[in-house]
CSV table of C-alpha atoms in Angstrom, one decimal:
chain,number,residue,atom,x,y,z
A,1,UNK,CA,-7.1,-171.1,-93.7
A,2,UNK,CA,-8.4,-168.6,-90.6
A,3,UNK,CA,-10.4,-171.2,-88.9
A,4,UNK,CA,-13.2,-169.6,-86.2
A,5,UNK,CA,-16.1,-171.3,-84.7
A,6,UNK,CA,-19.0,-169.8,-84.0
A,7,UNK,CA,-21.3,-170.0,-81.1
A,8,UNK,CA,-25.1,-168.4,-79.3
A,9,UNK,CA,-26.8,-168.7,-76.7
A,10,UNK,CA,-30.0,-170.1,-77.1
A,11,UNK,CA,-32.3,-172.0,-75.0
A,12,UNK,CA,-33.2,-168.3,-73.2
A,13,UNK,CA,-37.0,-168.6,-72.7
A,14,UNK,CA,-38.9,-170.0,-69.6
A,15,UNK,CA,-42.1,-172.6,-69.8
A,16,UNK,CA,-44.6,-171.0,-72.9
A,17,UNK,CA,-41.3,-167.9,-73.2
A,18,UNK,CA,-39.5,-168.1,-76.1
A,19,UNK,CA,-36.3,-165.9,-76.5
A,20,UNK,CA,-34.1,-166.8,-78.5
A,21,UNK,CA,-35.3,-168.7,-82.4
A,22,UNK,CA,-33.4,-171.8,-81.3
A,23,UNK,CA,-34.5,-173.9,-84.9
A,24,UNK,CA,-32.9,-170.9,-87.2
A,25,UNK,CA,-30.0,-169.8,-85.3
A,26,UNK,CA,-29.0,-173.7,-84.9
A,27,UNK,CA,-28.5,-174.3,-88.8
A,28,UNK,CA,-26.3,-171.3,-88.7
A,29,UNK,CA,-24.1,-171.8,-86.0
A,30,UNK,CA,-21.5,-174.3,-85.1
A,31,UNK,CA,-22.1,-174.2,-81.0
A,32,UNK,CA,-24.9,-174.1,-79.2
A,33,UNK,CA,-24.7,-172.6,-75.4
A,34,UNK,CA,-27.2,-174.1,-73.6
A,35,UNK,CA,-29.4,-172.3,-71.1
A,36,UNK,CA,-29.1,-174.7,-67.5
A,37,UNK,CA,-32.5,-172.9,-65.8
A,38,UNK,CA,-30.2,-170.6,-63.1
A,39,UNK,CA,-30.8,-166.9,-65.8
A,40,UNK,CA,-33.5,-168.8,-68.4
A,41,UNK,CA,-34.3,-172.3,-69.8
A,42,UNK,CA,-36.2,-174.9,-68.3
A,43,UNK,CA,-36.0,-178.7,-68.4
A,44,UNK,CA,-38.5,-179.3,-71.7
A,45,UNK,CA,-36.3,-176.0,-73.0
A,46,UNK,CA,-33.5,-177.9,-72.9
A,47,UNK,CA,-34.9,-181.5,-73.7
A,48,UNK,CA,-35.6,-179.0,-77.3
A,49,UNK,CA,-32.9,-177.0,-77.8
A,50,UNK,CA,-30.2,-180.6,-77.5
A,51,UNK,CA,-32.1,-182.9,-79.9
A,52,UNK,CA,-32.0,-180.1,-82.1
A,53,UNK,CA,-28.5,-179.6,-82.5
A,54,UNK,CA,-27.8,-182.9,-81.9
A,55,UNK,CA,-29.9,-183.4,-85.5
A,56,UNK,CA,-27.6,-180.7,-87.0
A,57,UNK,CA,-24.6,-182.1,-85.6
A,58,UNK,CA,-23.9,-178.4,-83.5
A,59,UNK,CA,-21.8,-179.2,-80.5
A,60,UNK,CA,-23.7,-178.7,-77.1
A,61,UNK,CA,-22.2,-176.0,-74.5
A,62,UNK,CA,-23.2,-175.7,-70.8
A,63,UNK,CA,-23.4,-171.6,-70.3
A,64,UNK,CA,-23.5,-171.5,-67.1
A,65,UNK,CA,-24.5,-168.8,-64.6
A,66,UNK,CA,-25.5,-166.8,-60.9
A,67,UNK,CA,-29.2,-168.7,-60.0
A,68,UNK,CA,-31.5,-165.3,-60.9
A,69,UNK,CA,-34.1,-166.0,-62.7
A,70,UNK,CA,-35.8,-162.5,-62.9
A,71,UNK,CA,-32.0,-160.9,-63.7
A,72,UNK,CA,-32.0,-163.1,-66.2
A,73,UNK,CA,-28.4,-164.0,-65.1
A,74,UNK,CA,-26.9,-160.3,-65.4
A,75,UNK,CA,-27.3,-158.6,-61.8
A,76,UNK,CA,-23.8,-158.7,-59.8
A,77,UNK,CA,-24.8,-161.4,-56.7
A,78,UNK,CA,-22.2,-162.5,-54.0
A,79,UNK,CA,-22.1,-166.0,-54.0
A,80,UNK,CA,-19.8,-168.2,-51.3
A,81,UNK,CA,-17.7,-170.2,-53.2
A,82,UNK,CA,-18.5,-173.6,-52.6
A,83,UNK,CA,-21.8,-173.4,-53.3
A,84,UNK,CA,-20.8,-171.6,-57.1
A,85,UNK,CA,-18.8,-174.4,-57.8
A,86,UNK,CA,-21.9,-177.0,-56.3
A,87,UNK,CA,-24.4,-175.0,-58.8
A,88,UNK,CA,-22.0,-174.5,-61.8
A,89,UNK,CA,-21.3,-178.7,-61.4
A,90,UNK,CA,-25.5,-179.3,-61.1
A,91,UNK,CA,-26.0,-177.9,-64.4
A,92,UNK,CA,-23.9,-179.0,-66.7
A,93,UNK,CA,-25.4,-182.1,-65.2
A,94,UNK,CA,-28.4,-181.7,-65.6
A,95,UNK,CA,-27.5,-180.8,-69.7
A,96,UNK,CA,-25.5,-183.9,-69.1
A,97,UNK,CA,-28.8,-185.8,-68.8
A,98,UNK,CA,-30.4,-184.2,-72.2
A,99,UNK,CA,-27.2,-184.6,-74.4
A,100,UNK,CA,-27.0,-188.1,-73.6
A,101,UNK,CA,-31.2,-188.7,-74.3
A,102,UNK,CA,-30.4,-186.8,-77.8
A,103,UNK,CA,-27.4,-189.0,-79.1
A,104,UNK,CA,-24.4,-186.1,-77.8
A,105,UNK,CA,-23.0,-184.9,-74.9
A,106,UNK,CA,-21.9,-181.3,-73.2
A,107,UNK,CA,-19.0,-179.9,-75.1
A,108,UNK,CA,-17.9,-177.1,-73.4
A,109,UNK,CA,-18.8,-174.7,-70.8
A,110,UNK,CA,-19.2,-170.8,-70.5
A,111,UNK,CA,-20.5,-168.9,-68.3
A,112,UNK,CA,-23.3,-166.2,-68.9
A,113,UNK,CA,-23.6,-162.6,-68.5
A,114,UNK,CA,-22.6,-161.6,-64.6
A,115,UNK,CA,-20.7,-164.2,-64.0
A,116,UNK,CA,-18.4,-164.0,-67.4
A,117,UNK,CA,-17.8,-160.8,-66.6
A,118,UNK,CA,-17.2,-161.3,-63.0
A,119,UNK,CA,-14.9,-164.0,-63.7
A,120,UNK,CA,-12.5,-161.6,-65.8
A,121,UNK,CA,-10.6,-160.6,-62.7
A,122,UNK,CA,-11.9,-162.1,-60.1
A,123,UNK,CA,-10.1,-164.4,-59.4
A,124,UNK,CA,-11.9,-166.8,-56.6
A,125,UNK,CA,-15.1,-166.3,-59.1
A,126,UNK,CA,-13.0,-167.7,-61.8
A,127,UNK,CA,-11.6,-170.8,-58.3
A,128,UNK,CA,-15.6,-171.4,-57.6
A,129,UNK,CA,-16.5,-171.5,-61.8
A,130,UNK,CA,-13.1,-174.1,-62.5
A,131,UNK,CA,-13.9,-176.3,-59.5
A,132,UNK,CA,-17.3,-176.6,-60.9
A,133,UNK,CA,-16.4,-177.9,-64.2
A,134,UNK,CA,-13.9,-180.2,-62.5
A,135,UNK,CA,-17.0,-181.8,-59.9
A,136,UNK,CA,-18.6,-182.4,-62.9
A,137,UNK,CA,-16.4,-184.7,-64.2
A,138,UNK,CA,-14.9,-184.6,-68.6
A,139,UNK,CA,-12.2,-182.3,-68.1
A,140,UNK,CA,-14.3,-180.0,-70.1
A,141,UNK,CA,-13.4,-177.3,-72.3
A,142,UNK,CA,-14.0,-173.3,-70.9
A,143,UNK,CA,-14.9,-170.8,-73.5
A,144,UNK,CA,-13.7,-167.1,-72.0
A,145,UNK,CA,-12.2,-164.3,-72.8
A,146,UNK,CA,-8.5,-163.6,-73.5
A,147,UNK,CA,-6.3,-162.4,-71.0
A,148,UNK,CA,-9.0,-163.5,-68.5
A,149,UNK,CA,-9.0,-164.8,-64.5
A,150,UNK,CA,-11.0,-167.5,-65.4
A,151,UNK,CA,-8.7,-168.7,-68.1
A,152,UNK,CA,-5.7,-168.9,-66.6
A,153,UNK,CA,-7.1,-170.9,-63.7
A,154,UNK,CA,-8.9,-173.6,-65.5
A,155,UNK,CA,-5.2,-174.1,-67.5
A,156,UNK,CA,-3.9,-174.9,-64.2
A,157,UNK,CA,-6.8,-176.6,-62.9
A,158,UNK,CA,-5.4,-178.7,-66.5
A,159,UNK,CA,-8.7,-177.8,-68.9
A,160,UNK,CA,-8.8,-176.6,-71.8
A,161,UNK,CA,-9.6,-172.9,-72.8
A,162,UNK,CA,-11.0,-171.5,-76.3
A,163,UNK,CA,-10.8,-168.1,-76.1
A,164,UNK,CA,-13.7,-166.4,-77.3
A,165,UNK,CA,-14.6,-162.8,-78.7
A,166,UNK,CA,-18.1,-161.0,-79.4
A,167,UNK,CA,-18.6,-158.8,-82.8
A,168,UNK,CA,-21.6,-157.0,-81.3
A,169,UNK,CA,-20.1,-155.8,-78.7
A,170,UNK,CA,-17.9,-152.5,-77.6
A,171,UNK,CA,-14.2,-153.4,-76.1
A,172,UNK,CA,-12.5,-151.3,-73.8
A,173,UNK,CA,-9.5,-151.2,-74.6
A,174,UNK,CA,-7.7,-153.3,-72.9
A,175,UNK,CA,-9.7,-155.9,-74.5
A,176,UNK,CA,-12.6,-156.2,-72.5
A,177,UNK,CA,-15.7,-156.0,-73.0
A,178,UNK,CA,-17.9,-152.7,-71.9
A,179,UNK,CA,-21.0,-153.2,-69.5
A,180,UNK,CA,-24.2,-153.0,-70.8
A,181,UNK,CA,-25.2,-150.6,-69.0
A,182,UNK,CA,-23.1,-148.4,-70.1
A,183,UNK,CA,-24.5,-146.5,-73.7
A,184,UNK,CA,-22.9,-147.9,-77.2
A,185,UNK,CA,-21.9,-151.3,-75.5
A,186,UNK,CA,-24.2,-153.5,-78.2
A,187,UNK,CA,-23.4,-152.7,-81.6
A,188,UNK,CA,-26.4,-152.4,-83.5
A,189,UNK,CA,-25.6,-151.6,-86.8
A,190,UNK,CA,-25.4,-154.9,-88.6
A,191,UNK,CA,-23.1,-153.6,-91.6
A,192,UNK,CA,-20.1,-153.4,-88.6
A,193,UNK,CA,-21.3,-156.3,-86.7
A,194,UNK,CA,-20.6,-158.3,-90.0
A,195,UNK,CA,-17.6,-155.9,-90.3
A,196,UNK,CA,-16.1,-156.8,-87.9
A,197,UNK,CA,-16.9,-160.4,-87.0
A,198,UNK,CA,-14.5,-160.5,-89.7
A,199,UNK,CA,-11.6,-158.5,-88.4
A,200,UNK,CA,-11.6,-160.7,-85.3
A,201,UNK,CA,-11.6,-164.2,-88.0
A,202,UNK,CA,-9.0,-162.7,-90.2
A,203,UNK,CA,-6.6,-160.4,-87.7
A,204,UNK,CA,-7.6,-161.0,-84.5
A,205,UNK,CA,-8.4,-157.4,-83.9
A,206,UNK,CA,-11.1,-155.3,-83.0
A,207,UNK,CA,-11.7,-151.3,-83.2
A,208,UNK,CA,-12.4,-150.4,-79.0
A,209,UNK,CA,-14.3,-147.8,-77.8
A,210,UNK,CA,-11.9,-145.6,-77.8
A,211,UNK,CA,-10.7,-145.7,-81.5
A,212,UNK,CA,-7.7,-147.9,-80.8
A,213,UNK,CA,-6.7,-151.1,-82.6
A,214,UNK,CA,-7.0,-153.6,-79.7
A,215,UNK,CA,-5.6,-157.6,-79.5
A,216,UNK,CA,-8.7,-160.1,-79.4
A,217,UNK,CA,-7.5,-163.5,-80.7
A,218,UNK,CA,-9.9,-166.1,-80.5
A,219,UNK,CA,-11.0,-169.1,-81.1
A,220,UNK,CA,-14.4,-168.6,-81.5
A,221,UNK,CA,-16.8,-166.2,-82.3
A,222,UNK,CA,-19.8,-165.3,-80.6
A,223,UNK,CA,-23.5,-164.2,-81.9
A,224,UNK,CA,-26.2,-162.8,-79.8
A,225,UNK,CA,-29.2,-164.4,-80.2
A,226,UNK,CA,-31.1,-161.9,-77.9
A,227,UNK,CA,-30.3,-159.1,-80.6
A,228,UNK,CA,-33.8,-158.1,-83.1
A,229,UNK,CA,-32.5,-159.2,-86.5
A,230,UNK,CA,-30.5,-161.9,-84.6
A,231,UNK,CA,-30.7,-164.8,-87.0
A,232,UNK,CA,-31.0,-162.8,-90.4
A,233,UNK,CA,-27.8,-160.8,-88.8
A,234,UNK,CA,-25.9,-164.1,-88.1
A,235,UNK,CA,-26.3,-166.0,-91.7
A,236,UNK,CA,-24.8,-162.9,-93.4
A,237,UNK,CA,-22.3,-163.3,-90.0
A,238,UNK,CA,-21.6,-166.8,-91.8
A,239,UNK,CA,-21.8,-166.5,-95.1
A,240,UNK,CA,-18.8,-163.1,-95.0
A,241,UNK,CA,-17.1,-165.2,-93.4
A,242,UNK,CA,-17.0,-168.3,-95.8
A,243,UNK,CA,-16.7,-165.9,-99.1
A,244,UNK,CA,-14.0,-164.4,-97.8
A,245,UNK,CA,-12.1,-167.5,-97.2
A,246,UNK,CA,-12.9,-168.5,-93.2
A,247,UNK,CA,-13.2,-171.7,-92.3
A,248,UNK,CA,-16.7,-172.3,-90.2
A,249,UNK,CA,-15.9,-174.9,-87.9
A,250,UNK,CA,-16.7,-176.1,-84.2
A,251,UNK,CA,-14.1,-175.8,-82.0
A,252,UNK,CA,-14.6,-179.7,-80.0
């Protein structure tokens, strides 16, 4: 049976501001990428999301990013390697406190936003993120794009790697994500997202912006929680996968 994990970015708020419907999304996804305070999130939010995830048996992942609250972690930044490694470890450690308090643990690590895109091609920054994961201990799996420098560096460091795809993002013919700054980078048609999700899960392919079918073999499928109607769309995706014979389960 085909298996796929559904992950979503959660805890993306700060203080009184909340961007994601964490409680409802946690009833759909199997893995939660929790913001660790650098692009979004704060101590109270991290604690709340960890408690909700633990109650529902959803795996908790540390979504690490550049220190960029004002830009939501989506601005390109040049951070020295040693500093970035320390900041990645810091974010993982902070989330681990709340995960353990909730009776769970941090089960994996996923970069966010500009950092996620940077480590697809930049080996120096990818190495710094991997060093941060290793520094945090426990040999945590990392989540990233297939064929990225990040996953290659992580494999060399002995970390488990998990490939990921995005049903609501446009792809280039090289199998990378179209930058959000370009028109059409985010797929907004709900039915198209559902169909792309099924295609990614069953055939490991997606139609690129050029019209070509490109291979994107992934064990996890990301559903963005900060888009309008995210909860309803997530439910439609999961229902379509399950009624089509795809087993939805966490990768760890």
